[in-house]
XYZ file of C-alpha atoms in Angstrom:
281
model
C -12.260 -7.566 -9.267
C -15.470 -6.395 -10.987
C -16.022 -2.792 -12.237
C -18.192 -2.075 -9.198
C -15.446 -3.298 -6.910
C -12.820 -1.147 -8.306
C -14.387 1.949 -6.965
C -13.868 1.487 -3.069
C -12.220 4.126 -1.222
C -11.925 2.554 2.622
C -13.234 -0.776 3.263
C -11.866 -2.600 0.691
C -13.794 -5.288 -1.123
C -14.389 -8.873 0.569
C -12.499 -10.732 -2.259
C -9.169 -12.776 -2.383
C -6.247 -10.294 -2.240
C -3.763 -9.743 -4.767
C -0.817 -12.383 -4.788
C 2.577 -11.665 -3.373
C 4.199 -11.430 0.020
C 2.519 -9.128 2.707
C 4.501 -6.089 3.751
C 6.490 -6.095 6.776
C 7.249 -2.764 7.907
C 10.401 -1.616 10.265
C 9.820 -0.354 13.843
C 11.042 2.877 12.829
C 7.921 3.171 10.228
C 5.567 3.123 13.151
C 6.331 6.598 14.137
C 5.169 7.835 10.403
C 1.898 5.918 11.074
C 1.396 7.466 14.641
C 1.458 10.945 12.867
C -0.828 9.836 10.012
C -3.230 8.017 12.520
C -3.197 10.489 14.877
C -3.803 13.374 12.401
C -6.856 11.539 11.206
C -8.055 11.170 14.566
C -7.839 14.580 15.328
C -9.972 15.411 12.117
C -12.868 13.212 13.546
C -12.338 15.228 16.841
C -12.732 18.289 15.398
C -16.109 17.155 13.838
C -17.549 16.448 16.947
C -19.650 19.978 17.528
C -20.530 19.973 13.804
C -22.481 16.744 13.740
C -25.970 17.944 14.858
C -29.351 18.364 13.146
C -29.483 21.156 10.208
C -25.613 20.543 9.367
C -24.849 19.180 6.005
C -22.538 16.279 5.058
C -20.819 18.579 2.402
C -20.012 21.027 5.480
C -18.221 18.268 7.254
C -16.330 17.393 3.964
C -15.430 21.113 3.508
C -14.092 21.102 7.344
C -11.852 17.975 6.987
C -10.535 19.339 3.516
C -9.587 22.490 5.368
C -8.285 20.533 8.168
C -6.138 18.562 5.939
C -4.847 21.324 3.973
C -3.887 23.473 7.175
C -1.774 20.475 8.479
C -0.181 19.789 4.998
C -1.880 16.345 4.552
C -4.106 15.112 1.734
C -7.380 13.284 2.069
C -6.831 10.199 0.472
C -10.636 9.320 -0.999
C -10.512 12.676 -2.950
C -10.547 11.789 -6.539
C -9.569 8.303 -5.584
C -10.573 5.922 -8.601
C -13.118 8.745 -9.157
C -14.553 9.468 -5.569
C -15.975 13.046 -5.544
C -15.352 13.920 -1.863
C -12.858 14.182 0.865
C -14.345 11.939 3.413
C -17.146 9.403 3.304
C -20.431 10.116 5.386
C -22.538 7.069 5.836
C -26.239 7.486 7.617
C -28.374 5.029 8.973
C -28.843 2.295 6.537
C -25.848 3.277 4.344
C -23.196 0.755 5.122
C -20.264 2.438 4.046
C -18.783 4.948 1.139
C -21.562 7.368 1.531
C -21.009 10.451 -0.405
C -21.041 13.910 1.288
C -24.121 16.154 -0.016
C -25.998 19.278 0.555
C -28.775 17.330 2.451
C -28.583 18.230 6.200
C -28.678 15.623 8.872
C -31.871 14.979 11.077
C -32.717 14.530 14.766
C -32.123 10.939 15.609
C -29.576 9.770 12.608
C -26.716 7.763 13.183
C -23.613 8.502 10.678
C -20.361 6.927 10.296
C -17.665 9.513 9.278
C -14.534 7.907 7.619
C -11.420 9.962 7.181
C -8.053 8.615 5.517
C -5.205 11.329 5.658
C -2.049 11.128 3.860
C 0.896 12.453 6.133
C 4.249 12.301 4.488
C 3.387 9.703 2.144
C 1.749 7.575 5.054
C -1.858 6.710 5.322
C -3.913 7.075 8.303
C -7.533 5.456 7.891
C -10.292 5.500 10.845
C -13.880 6.111 11.134
C -16.235 6.714 13.841
C -20.200 6.678 14.832
C -21.721 9.768 15.639
C -25.240 10.396 16.905
C -27.186 13.492 15.380
C -29.204 14.836 18.313
C -31.052 12.174 20.449
C -31.361 8.767 18.946
C -33.334 5.583 19.762
C -32.256 2.818 22.079
C -31.969 0.656 18.856
C -29.753 3.010 17.446
C -27.485 3.214 20.643
C -27.318 -0.732 20.976
C -26.223 -1.103 17.517
C -23.370 1.330 18.177
C -22.381 -0.281 21.254
C -22.385 -3.633 19.693
C -20.371 -2.275 16.779
C -17.466 -0.735 18.983
C -17.402 -3.711 21.075
C -17.118 -6.013 18.051
C -13.883 -3.938 17.008
C -12.522 -3.878 20.210
C -12.529 -7.476 20.340
C -11.213 -8.007 16.995
C -8.119 -5.380 17.894
C -7.583 -7.493 21.134
C -7.097 -10.751 18.890
C -4.030 -9.195 17.037
C -0.624 -10.513 18.321
C 2.035 -12.362 16.534
C 1.294 -16.054 15.900
C -2.524 -15.651 15.786
C -4.185 -15.358 12.179
C -6.525 -13.091 10.232
C -9.093 -15.605 11.094
C -8.766 -15.019 14.995
C -9.821 -11.486 14.245
C -12.665 -12.201 12.194
C -13.798 -14.907 14.572
C -13.751 -12.711 17.503
C -15.736 -9.951 15.946
C -18.422 -12.557 14.226
C -19.146 -14.642 17.416
C -19.647 -11.457 19.501
C -21.772 -9.435 16.991
C -24.132 -12.518 16.119
C -24.180 -13.743 19.793
C -25.951 -9.708 20.252
C -28.170 -10.829 17.376
C -26.673 -8.520 14.994
C -25.140 -9.591 11.463
C -21.650 -8.751 10.191
C -21.446 -7.586 6.383
C -19.251 -9.893 4.358
C -18.981 -7.874 1.154
C -16.483 -5.318 2.524
C -13.144 -5.693 4.816
C -10.354 -4.057 6.473
C -7.197 -3.977 4.487
C -3.318 -3.520 4.708
C -2.214 0.068 4.286
C 1.099 1.884 4.980
C 2.751 3.857 2.188
C -0.511 2.610 0.126
C -3.936 2.815 0.526
C -5.016 -0.483 -0.008
C -2.685 -3.615 0.363
C -2.524 -7.086 1.508
C -3.842 -8.566 3.864
C -7.528 -8.275 3.513
C -8.968 -8.523 7.166
C -12.442 -10.153 7.124
C -14.661 -9.442 9.952
C -16.191 -13.090 10.111
C -14.161 -16.135 9.969
C -12.585 -19.331 11.583
C -9.845 -19.012 14.104
C -6.572 -20.204 12.909
C -7.340 -19.675 9.135
C -5.898 -17.166 6.962
C -2.558 -15.341 6.933
C -0.509 -15.540 10.115
C -0.134 -12.374 11.786
C 3.728 -11.141 12.141
C 5.179 -8.125 13.731
C 5.407 -5.238 11.140
C 2.088 -5.799 9.760
C -0.019 -2.702 9.172
C -3.779 -2.779 8.585
C -7.331 -1.591 9.363
C -10.097 -3.346 11.514
C -13.470 -1.950 10.566
C -16.199 -4.187 10.874
C -19.731 -3.201 9.654
C -22.471 -4.608 11.549
C -26.118 -4.409 10.648
C -29.406 -4.694 13.008
C -30.893 -6.753 10.215
C -29.516 -9.246 7.647
C -25.918 -8.886 6.503
C -26.573 -8.649 2.439
C -25.743 -5.164 0.985
C -26.286 -3.585 -2.647
C -24.540 -1.071 -4.167
C -26.609 2.133 -5.263
C -26.478 3.565 -8.916
C -23.618 5.984 -7.891
C -21.143 3.081 -7.917
C -20.258 4.000 -4.193
C -22.943 4.151 -1.545
C -23.506 0.563 -0.154
C -26.682 0.329 1.802
C -28.418 -2.857 3.683
C -31.000 -4.488 1.195
C -33.290 -4.667 4.200
C -32.852 -1.132 4.870
C -32.201 -1.720 8.732
C -29.528 0.272 10.469
C -25.803 -0.293 9.936
C -22.798 0.817 11.902
C -18.918 1.038 11.488
C -16.065 1.678 13.727
C -12.597 1.798 12.055
C -8.816 1.644 13.584
C -5.546 1.441 11.726
C -3.366 -1.121 13.816
C 0.131 -2.177 13.580
C 1.307 -5.655 14.939
C 4.226 -5.762 17.343
C 6.446 -8.332 19.196
C 4.014 -8.799 21.792
C 0.719 -7.603 20.700
C -0.440 -4.535 18.491
C -0.560 -0.729 18.481
C -3.636 1.476 17.691
C -2.457 4.519 15.549
C -5.945 5.984 15.580
C -7.167 6.300 19.009
C -8.803 9.764 19.692
C -6.593 12.065 21.715
C -9.544 13.865 23.142
C -11.213 10.467 24.455
C -13.906 10.366 21.588
C -13.949 6.617 21.601
C -17.687 6.285 20.982
C -20.922 8.322 21.178
C -22.295 10.443 23.208
C -19.116 12.597 22.529
C -19.360 15.274 25.489
C -17.728 18.630 23.996
C -15.371 20.402 26.717
C -16.776 24.070 27.279
């Protein structure tokens, strides 16, 4: 792991995971993951009315920090290996790990907001795309493709399949839609730790990689680009952007492998699965 790769918050660097067995959690542990995952999802729901032109990403960060403390939770990214904020906010051509700032969002921006909350020692990790005001059709299409790619990756999760089945489902769909899959970052195991085995690549060959077994916990979080796949990390050591400055999008859920398939812990309680999000009066 290089120095640049050591400072990652949510999406892990796409490199070989550390040696050792993949943790298998008990069925009763899933209840802890439900609580952590649902609280993280509620935090993203809470942000919906605030994602609009003129609002800064620092305001969003402040809101999530307050929400977490009010619910006796801890934002996992805050001070994690030096990361300075409670959430990641990645706008337009930022792929992941964008740092909240005082700069206001603008009409037509698209933004990924990534929240990980620790609840009683368990990690709930999820991210969602938001449209800032009216966005153009290219941005809408990228959001749709990215969400569907994640859904297809989740549908591939079942005992006896492999990590490669997840990546293959995501890659084949995204590339058929003339988009590209970021390869520098991947999903990751979690539970009572932030990052763990297995690495979940969002591309690959069905049948390759670790076999999925009941009790495994991990994130599926494809980053999909309108242009080419390569990314670079800026001088702050965190912000990853597309090299061609084309738009990028990401969705993320935390899942657990069950005896018959998988359970998604981070579905939106309000039904805010992908934009546009309509706020109830």
